[in-house]
Tab-separated table of C-alpha atoms in Angstrom:
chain	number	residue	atom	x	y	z
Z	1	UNK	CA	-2.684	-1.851	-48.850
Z	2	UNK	CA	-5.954	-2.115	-49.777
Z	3	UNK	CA	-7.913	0.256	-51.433
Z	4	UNK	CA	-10.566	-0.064	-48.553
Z	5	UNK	CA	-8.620	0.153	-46.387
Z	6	UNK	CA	-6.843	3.300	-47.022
Z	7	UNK	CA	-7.398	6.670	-45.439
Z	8	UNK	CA	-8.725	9.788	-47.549
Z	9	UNK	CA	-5.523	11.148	-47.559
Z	10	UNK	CA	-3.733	8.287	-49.234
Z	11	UNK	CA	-5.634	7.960	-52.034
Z	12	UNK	CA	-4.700	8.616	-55.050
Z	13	UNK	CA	-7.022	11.044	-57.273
Z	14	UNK	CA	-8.270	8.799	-59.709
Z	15	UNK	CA	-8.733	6.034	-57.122
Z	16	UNK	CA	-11.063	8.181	-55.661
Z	17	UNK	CA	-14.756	6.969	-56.911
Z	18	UNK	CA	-13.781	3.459	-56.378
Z	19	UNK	CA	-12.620	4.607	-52.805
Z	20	UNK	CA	-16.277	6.039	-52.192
Z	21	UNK	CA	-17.809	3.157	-53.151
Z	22	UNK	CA	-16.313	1.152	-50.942
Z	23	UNK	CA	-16.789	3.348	-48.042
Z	24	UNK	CA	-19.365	2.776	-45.267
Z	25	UNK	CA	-22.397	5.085	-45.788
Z	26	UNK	CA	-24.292	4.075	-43.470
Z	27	UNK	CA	-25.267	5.854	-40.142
Z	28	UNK	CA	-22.975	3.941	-38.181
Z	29	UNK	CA	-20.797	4.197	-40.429
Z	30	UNK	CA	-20.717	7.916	-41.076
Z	31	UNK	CA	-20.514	8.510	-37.374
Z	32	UNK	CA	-17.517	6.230	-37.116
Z	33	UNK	CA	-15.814	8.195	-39.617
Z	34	UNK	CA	-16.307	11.684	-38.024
Z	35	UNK	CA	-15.057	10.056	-35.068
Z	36	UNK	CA	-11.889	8.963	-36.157
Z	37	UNK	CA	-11.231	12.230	-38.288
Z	38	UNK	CA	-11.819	14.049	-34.877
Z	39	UNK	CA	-9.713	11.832	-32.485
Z	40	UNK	CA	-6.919	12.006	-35.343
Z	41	UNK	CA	-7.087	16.087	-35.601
Z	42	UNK	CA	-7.557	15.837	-31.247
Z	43	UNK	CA	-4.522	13.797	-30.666
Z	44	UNK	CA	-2.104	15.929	-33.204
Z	45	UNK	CA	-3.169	19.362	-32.267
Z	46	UNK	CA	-4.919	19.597	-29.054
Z	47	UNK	CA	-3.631	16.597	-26.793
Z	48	UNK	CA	-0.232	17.324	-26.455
Z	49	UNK	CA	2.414	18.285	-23.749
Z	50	UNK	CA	2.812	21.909	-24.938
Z	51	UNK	CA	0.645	22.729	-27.582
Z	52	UNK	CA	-0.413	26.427	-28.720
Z	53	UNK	CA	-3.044	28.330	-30.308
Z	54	UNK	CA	-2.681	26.158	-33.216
Z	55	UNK	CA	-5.079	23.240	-31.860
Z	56	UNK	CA	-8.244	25.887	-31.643
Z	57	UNK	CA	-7.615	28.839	-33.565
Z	58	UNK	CA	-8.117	26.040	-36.394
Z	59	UNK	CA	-11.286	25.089	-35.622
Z	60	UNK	CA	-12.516	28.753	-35.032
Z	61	UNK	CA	-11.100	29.342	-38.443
Z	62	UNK	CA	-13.133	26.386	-39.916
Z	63	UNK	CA	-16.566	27.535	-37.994
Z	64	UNK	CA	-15.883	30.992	-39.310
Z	65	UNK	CA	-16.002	29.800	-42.878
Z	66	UNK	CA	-18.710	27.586	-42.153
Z	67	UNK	CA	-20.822	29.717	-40.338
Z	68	UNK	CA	-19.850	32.083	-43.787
Z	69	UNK	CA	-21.167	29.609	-46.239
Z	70	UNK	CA	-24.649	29.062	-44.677
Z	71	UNK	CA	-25.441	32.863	-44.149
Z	72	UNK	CA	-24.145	33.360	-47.586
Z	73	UNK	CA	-27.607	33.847	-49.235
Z	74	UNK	CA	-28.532	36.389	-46.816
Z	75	UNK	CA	-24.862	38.873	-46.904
Z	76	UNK	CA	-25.278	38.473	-50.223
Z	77	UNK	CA	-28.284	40.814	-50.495
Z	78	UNK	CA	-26.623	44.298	-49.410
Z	79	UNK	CA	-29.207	46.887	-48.676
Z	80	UNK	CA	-28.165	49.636	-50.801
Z	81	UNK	CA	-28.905	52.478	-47.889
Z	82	UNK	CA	-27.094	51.006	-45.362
Z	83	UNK	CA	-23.706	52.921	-45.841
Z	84	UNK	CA	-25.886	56.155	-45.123
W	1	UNK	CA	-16.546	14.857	-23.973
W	2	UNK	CA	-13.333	15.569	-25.261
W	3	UNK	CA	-11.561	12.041	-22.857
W	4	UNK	CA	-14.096	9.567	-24.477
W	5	UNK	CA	-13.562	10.104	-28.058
W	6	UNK	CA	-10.202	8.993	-27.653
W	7	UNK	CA	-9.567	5.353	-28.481
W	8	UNK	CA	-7.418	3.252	-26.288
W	9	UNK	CA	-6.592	-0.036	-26.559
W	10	UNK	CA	-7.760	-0.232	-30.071
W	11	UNK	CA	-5.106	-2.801	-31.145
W	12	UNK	CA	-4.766	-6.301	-29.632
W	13	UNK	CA	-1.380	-5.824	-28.071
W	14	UNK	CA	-2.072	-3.079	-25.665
W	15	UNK	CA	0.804	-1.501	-24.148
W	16	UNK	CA	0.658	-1.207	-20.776
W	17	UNK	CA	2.393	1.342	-19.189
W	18	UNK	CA	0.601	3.834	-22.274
W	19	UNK	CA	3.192	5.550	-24.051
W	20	UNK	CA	3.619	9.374	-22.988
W	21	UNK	CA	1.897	12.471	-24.689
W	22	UNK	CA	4.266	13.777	-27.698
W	23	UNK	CA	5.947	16.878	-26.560
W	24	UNK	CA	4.477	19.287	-29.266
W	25	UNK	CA	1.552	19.593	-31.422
W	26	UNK	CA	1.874	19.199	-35.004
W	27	UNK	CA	3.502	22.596	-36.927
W	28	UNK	CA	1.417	24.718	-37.880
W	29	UNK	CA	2.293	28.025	-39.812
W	30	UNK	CA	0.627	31.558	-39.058
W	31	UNK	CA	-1.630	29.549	-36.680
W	32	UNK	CA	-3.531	28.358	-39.475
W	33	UNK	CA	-2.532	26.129	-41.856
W	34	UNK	CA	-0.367	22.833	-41.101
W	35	UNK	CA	2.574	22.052	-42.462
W	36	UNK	CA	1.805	19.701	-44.369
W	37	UNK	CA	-0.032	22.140	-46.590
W	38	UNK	CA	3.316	23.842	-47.616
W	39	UNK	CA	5.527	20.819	-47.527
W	40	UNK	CA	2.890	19.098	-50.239
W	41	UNK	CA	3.071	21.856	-53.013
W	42	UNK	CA	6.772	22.493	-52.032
W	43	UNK	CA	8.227	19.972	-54.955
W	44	UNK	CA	5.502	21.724	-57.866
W	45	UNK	CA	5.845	25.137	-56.737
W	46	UNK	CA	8.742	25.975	-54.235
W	47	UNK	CA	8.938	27.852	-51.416
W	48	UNK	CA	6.288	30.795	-52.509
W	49	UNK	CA	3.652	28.505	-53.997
W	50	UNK	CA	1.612	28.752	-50.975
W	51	UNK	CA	1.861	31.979	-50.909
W	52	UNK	CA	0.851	32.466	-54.434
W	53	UNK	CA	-2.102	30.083	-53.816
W	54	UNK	CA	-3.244	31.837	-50.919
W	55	UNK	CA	-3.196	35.777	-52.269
W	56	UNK	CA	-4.679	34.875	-55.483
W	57	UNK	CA	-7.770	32.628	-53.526
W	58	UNK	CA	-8.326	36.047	-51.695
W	59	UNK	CA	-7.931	38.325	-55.061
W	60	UNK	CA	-10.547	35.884	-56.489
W	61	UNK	CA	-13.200	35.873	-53.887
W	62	UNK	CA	-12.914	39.301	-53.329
W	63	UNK	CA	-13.148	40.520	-57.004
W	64	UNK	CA	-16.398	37.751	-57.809
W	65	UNK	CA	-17.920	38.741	-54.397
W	66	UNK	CA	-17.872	35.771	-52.816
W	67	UNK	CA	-16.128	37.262	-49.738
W	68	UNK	CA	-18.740	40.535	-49.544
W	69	UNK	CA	-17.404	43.463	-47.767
W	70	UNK	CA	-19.275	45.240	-44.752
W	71	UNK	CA	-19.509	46.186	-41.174
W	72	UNK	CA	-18.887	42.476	-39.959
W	73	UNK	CA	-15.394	42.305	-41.903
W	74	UNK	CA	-14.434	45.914	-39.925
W	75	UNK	CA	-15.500	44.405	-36.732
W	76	UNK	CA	-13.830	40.473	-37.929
W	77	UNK	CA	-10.808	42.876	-38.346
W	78	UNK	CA	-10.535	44.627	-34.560
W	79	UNK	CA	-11.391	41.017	-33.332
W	80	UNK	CA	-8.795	39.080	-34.922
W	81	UNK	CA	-6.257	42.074	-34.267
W	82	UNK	CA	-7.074	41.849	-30.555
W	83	UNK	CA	-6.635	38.300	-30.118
W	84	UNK	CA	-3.541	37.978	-32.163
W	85	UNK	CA	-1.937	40.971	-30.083
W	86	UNK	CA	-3.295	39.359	-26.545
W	87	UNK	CA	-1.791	35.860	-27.960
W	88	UNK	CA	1.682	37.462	-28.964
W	89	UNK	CA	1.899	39.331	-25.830
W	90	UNK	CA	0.352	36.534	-22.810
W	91	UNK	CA	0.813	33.934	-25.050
W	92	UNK	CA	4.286	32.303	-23.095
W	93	UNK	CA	2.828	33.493	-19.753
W	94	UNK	CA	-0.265	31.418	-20.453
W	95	UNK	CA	1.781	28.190	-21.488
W	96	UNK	CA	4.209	28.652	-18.235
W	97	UNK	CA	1.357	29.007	-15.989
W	98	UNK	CA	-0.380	25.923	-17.280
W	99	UNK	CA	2.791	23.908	-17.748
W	100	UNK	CA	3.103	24.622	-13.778
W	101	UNK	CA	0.297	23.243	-13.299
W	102	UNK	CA	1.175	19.655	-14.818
W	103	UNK	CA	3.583	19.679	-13.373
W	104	UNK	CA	2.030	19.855	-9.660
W	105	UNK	CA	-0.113	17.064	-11.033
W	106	UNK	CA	3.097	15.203	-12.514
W	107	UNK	CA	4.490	15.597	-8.869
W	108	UNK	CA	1.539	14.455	-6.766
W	109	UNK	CA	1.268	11.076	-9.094
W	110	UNK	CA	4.912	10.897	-8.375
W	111	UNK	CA	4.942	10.844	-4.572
W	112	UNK	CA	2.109	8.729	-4.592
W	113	UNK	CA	4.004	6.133	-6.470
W	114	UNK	CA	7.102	7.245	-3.846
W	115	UNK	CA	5.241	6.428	-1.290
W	116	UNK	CA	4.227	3.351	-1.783
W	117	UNK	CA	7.366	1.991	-3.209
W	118	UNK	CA	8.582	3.337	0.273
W	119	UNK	CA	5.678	1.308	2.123
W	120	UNK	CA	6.472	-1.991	0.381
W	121	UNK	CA	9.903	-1.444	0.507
W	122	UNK	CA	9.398	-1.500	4.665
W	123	UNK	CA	6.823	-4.249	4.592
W	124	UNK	CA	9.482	-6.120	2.571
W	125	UNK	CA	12.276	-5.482	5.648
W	126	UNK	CA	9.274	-6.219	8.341
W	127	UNK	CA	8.834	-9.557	6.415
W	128	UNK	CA	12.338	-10.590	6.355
W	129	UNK	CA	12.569	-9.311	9.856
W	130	UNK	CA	9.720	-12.259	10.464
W	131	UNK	CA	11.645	-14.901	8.738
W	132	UNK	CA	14.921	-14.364	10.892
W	133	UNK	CA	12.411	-14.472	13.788
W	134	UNK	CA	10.820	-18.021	12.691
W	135	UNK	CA	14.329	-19.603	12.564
W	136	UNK	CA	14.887	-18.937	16.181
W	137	UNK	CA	11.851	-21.016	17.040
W	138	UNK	CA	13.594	-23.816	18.030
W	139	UNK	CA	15.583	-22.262	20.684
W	140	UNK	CA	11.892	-21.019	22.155
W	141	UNK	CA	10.556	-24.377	22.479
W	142	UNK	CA	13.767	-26.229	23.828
W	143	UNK	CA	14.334	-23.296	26.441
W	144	UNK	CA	10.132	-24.146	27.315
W	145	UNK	CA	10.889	-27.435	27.290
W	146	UNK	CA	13.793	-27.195	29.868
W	147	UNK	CA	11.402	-25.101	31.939
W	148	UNK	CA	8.814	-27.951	31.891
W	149	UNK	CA	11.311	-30.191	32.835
W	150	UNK	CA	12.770	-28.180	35.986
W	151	UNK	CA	9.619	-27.920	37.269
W	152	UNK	CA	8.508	-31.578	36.607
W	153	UNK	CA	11.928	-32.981	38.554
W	154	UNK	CA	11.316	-29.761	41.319
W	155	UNK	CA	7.668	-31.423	41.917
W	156	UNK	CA	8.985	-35.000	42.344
W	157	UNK	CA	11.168	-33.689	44.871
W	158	UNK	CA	9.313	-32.140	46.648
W	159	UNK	CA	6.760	-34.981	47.375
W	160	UNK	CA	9.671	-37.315	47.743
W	161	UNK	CA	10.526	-35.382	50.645
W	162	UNK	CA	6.858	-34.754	52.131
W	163	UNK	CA	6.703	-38.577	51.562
W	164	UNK	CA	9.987	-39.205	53.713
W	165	UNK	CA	8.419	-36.845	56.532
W	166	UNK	CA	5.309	-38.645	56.765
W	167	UNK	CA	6.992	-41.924	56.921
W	168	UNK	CA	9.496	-40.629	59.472
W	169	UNK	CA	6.625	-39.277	61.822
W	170	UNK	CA	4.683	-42.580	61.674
W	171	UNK	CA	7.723	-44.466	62.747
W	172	UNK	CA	8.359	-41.734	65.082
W	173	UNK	CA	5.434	-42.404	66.700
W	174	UNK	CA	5.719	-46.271	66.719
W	175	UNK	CA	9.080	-45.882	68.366
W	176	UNK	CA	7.908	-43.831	70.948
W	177	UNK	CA	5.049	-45.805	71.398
W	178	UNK	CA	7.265	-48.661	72.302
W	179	UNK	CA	9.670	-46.512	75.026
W	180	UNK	CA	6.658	-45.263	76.638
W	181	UNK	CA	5.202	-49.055	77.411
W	182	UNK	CA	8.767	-50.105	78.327
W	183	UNK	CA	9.134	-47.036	80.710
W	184	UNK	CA	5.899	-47.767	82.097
W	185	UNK	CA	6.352	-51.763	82.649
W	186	UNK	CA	10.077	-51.086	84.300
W	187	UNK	CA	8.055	-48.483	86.579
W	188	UNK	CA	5.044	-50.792	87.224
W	189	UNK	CA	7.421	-53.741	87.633
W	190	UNK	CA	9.848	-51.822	90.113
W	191	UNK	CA	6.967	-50.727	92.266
W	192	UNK	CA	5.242	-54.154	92.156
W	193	UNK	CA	8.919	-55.338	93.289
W	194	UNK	CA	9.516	-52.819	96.281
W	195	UNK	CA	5.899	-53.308	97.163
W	196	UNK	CA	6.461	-56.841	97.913
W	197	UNK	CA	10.098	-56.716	99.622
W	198	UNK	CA	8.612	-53.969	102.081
W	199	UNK	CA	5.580	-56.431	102.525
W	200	UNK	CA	7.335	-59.509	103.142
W	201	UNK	CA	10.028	-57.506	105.796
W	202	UNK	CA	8.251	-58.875	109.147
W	203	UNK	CA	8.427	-57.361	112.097
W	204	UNK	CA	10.850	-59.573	113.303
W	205	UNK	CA	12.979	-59.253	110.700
W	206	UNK	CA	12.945	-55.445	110.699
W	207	UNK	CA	13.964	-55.915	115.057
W	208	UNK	CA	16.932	-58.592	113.751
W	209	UNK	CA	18.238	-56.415	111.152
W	210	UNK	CA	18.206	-53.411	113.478
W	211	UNK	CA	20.461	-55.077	116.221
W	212	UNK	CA	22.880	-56.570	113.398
W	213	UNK	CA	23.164	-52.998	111.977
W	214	UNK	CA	23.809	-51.635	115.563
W	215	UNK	CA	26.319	-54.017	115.889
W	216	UNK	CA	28.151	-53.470	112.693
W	217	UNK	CA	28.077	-49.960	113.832
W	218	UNK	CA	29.595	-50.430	117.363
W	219	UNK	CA	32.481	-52.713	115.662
W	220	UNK	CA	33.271	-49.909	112.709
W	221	UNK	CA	33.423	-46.823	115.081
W	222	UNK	CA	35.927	-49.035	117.202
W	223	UNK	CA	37.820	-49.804	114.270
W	224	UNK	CA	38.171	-45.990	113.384
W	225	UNK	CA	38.350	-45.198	116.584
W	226	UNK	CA	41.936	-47.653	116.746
W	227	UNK	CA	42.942	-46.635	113.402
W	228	UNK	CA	43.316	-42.787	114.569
């Protein structure tokens, strides 16, 4: 279809800049997009029948290594006499 | 929060009854990564490239320090250990438990819906029950109709015959009326006539009629006497 359209996933690599430029940056637009890419991940992992850890141990996985990233500046500086 | 963010009816043609929940989740391997991950680099890299991928990502942050080492990876460690050994071990005990429970809400839904199936179902046999009833409203009104008519022809009867009686008694009366002044002109009339013979017998009459009757009685005891 069109490249518009498309979702991230179904781009092709080098379509990719013309793919962000067509996309919606605005507010609205921004929050539209988080809401789809959460109602997608919600209705394959979490609202099923019988579904397992899978559905939340993901997104405890993903706010570890986000929560990481932003405190990275500070674990980075070890205090050398801690390990005393 | 989790209800409203997901979008129903979002194409034209919405399906009414909605279609059911899919049975499982999407795979996911080692609880972490989907499937898809491993089925994209499987036709550049096989069966291991995942793998690869993964130990030499860790290899690399750990060597350039991006992943630092201290107390919080020990306790990360215990943590993760725990919950992985709690999931293995409750994990199916969890899923039956909660599966139960759908299914007592499953159920309820379901004999609500019995239950009123059930109630129409009766109303429907009630209705029908009404219809047969209508068609034997004919029969009502000619059976009311015969009543009306009994008692119409039972009144007219009935003051035919009070209407006979009073005639009867007024002729009744006329008739008797009648005897009674005939009785009492023969009586008048038969005293009025005695009255006047036993007035107009004179004296000398009565003496006459005496000696003729003494006579007559002298010549019939001589007869009897010569007939025995």
């Amino acid at each position: 279809g069109p490249l518009s359209e498309r979702r991230l996933m179904d781009v092709r690599l080098g379509e990719l800049p013309a793919w962000l430029a067509t996309c919606n940056f605005s507010l609205q637009g921004l929050l539209g997009g988080v809401q789809k890419a959460w109602s997608s991940y919600y209705d394959k992992y979490i609202n099923v029948k019988r579904g397992g850890p899978a559905g939340i141990s993901m997104l405890l996985a993903g706010y570890c290594v986000l929560s990481y990233g932003w405190n990275y500046q500070h674990i980075s500086k070890i205090s050398f006499l801690v390990s005393v | 929060v989790l209800h409203t963010t997901r979008p129903l009816h979002t194409t034209q043609q919405c399906l009414a009854p909605l279609p059911p929940l899919p049975e499982k989740g999407g795979e996911v391997r080692h609880g972490l990564i989907p499937e898809e991950f491993f089925q994209f680099l499987y036709p550049k890299t096989g069966v291991t490239g995942p793998y690869m991928l993964g130990t030499g990502l860790l290899l690399y942050l750990l060597s350039k320090e991006i992943y630092v080492i201290n107390h919080e990876t020990v306790a990360a460690a215990c943590i993760l250990s725990v919950i992985i050994y709690g999931v293995k071990k409750y994990g199916s005990d969890v899923a039956a438990f909660a599966d139960k429970l759908n299914e007592e809400k499953v159920a309820k839904a379901l004999a609500v819906k019995n239950e009123a199936i059930k109630n129409l179902e009766t109303a429907i046999e009630q209705e029908k029950k009404e219809q047969w009833r209508v068609e034997g409203r004919s029969y009502l009104f000619d059976a009311k109709r015969n009543n009306i008519a009994m008692l119409l022809e039972t009144n007219y009867r009935e003051r035919l015959l009070t209407v006979y009686n009073e005639v009867k008694k007024r002729l009744d009366y006329q008739v008797a009326l009648q005897n009674l002044k005939r009785q009492k002109e023969q009586d008048h009339m038969i005293q009025w006539v005695e009255k006047n013979v036993v007035q107009s017998i004179t004296p000398q009459q009565q003496k006459d009629s005496i000696a003729k009757c003494i006579l007559d009685l002298r010549a019939l005891s001589k007869s009897a006497q010569a007939a025995a």
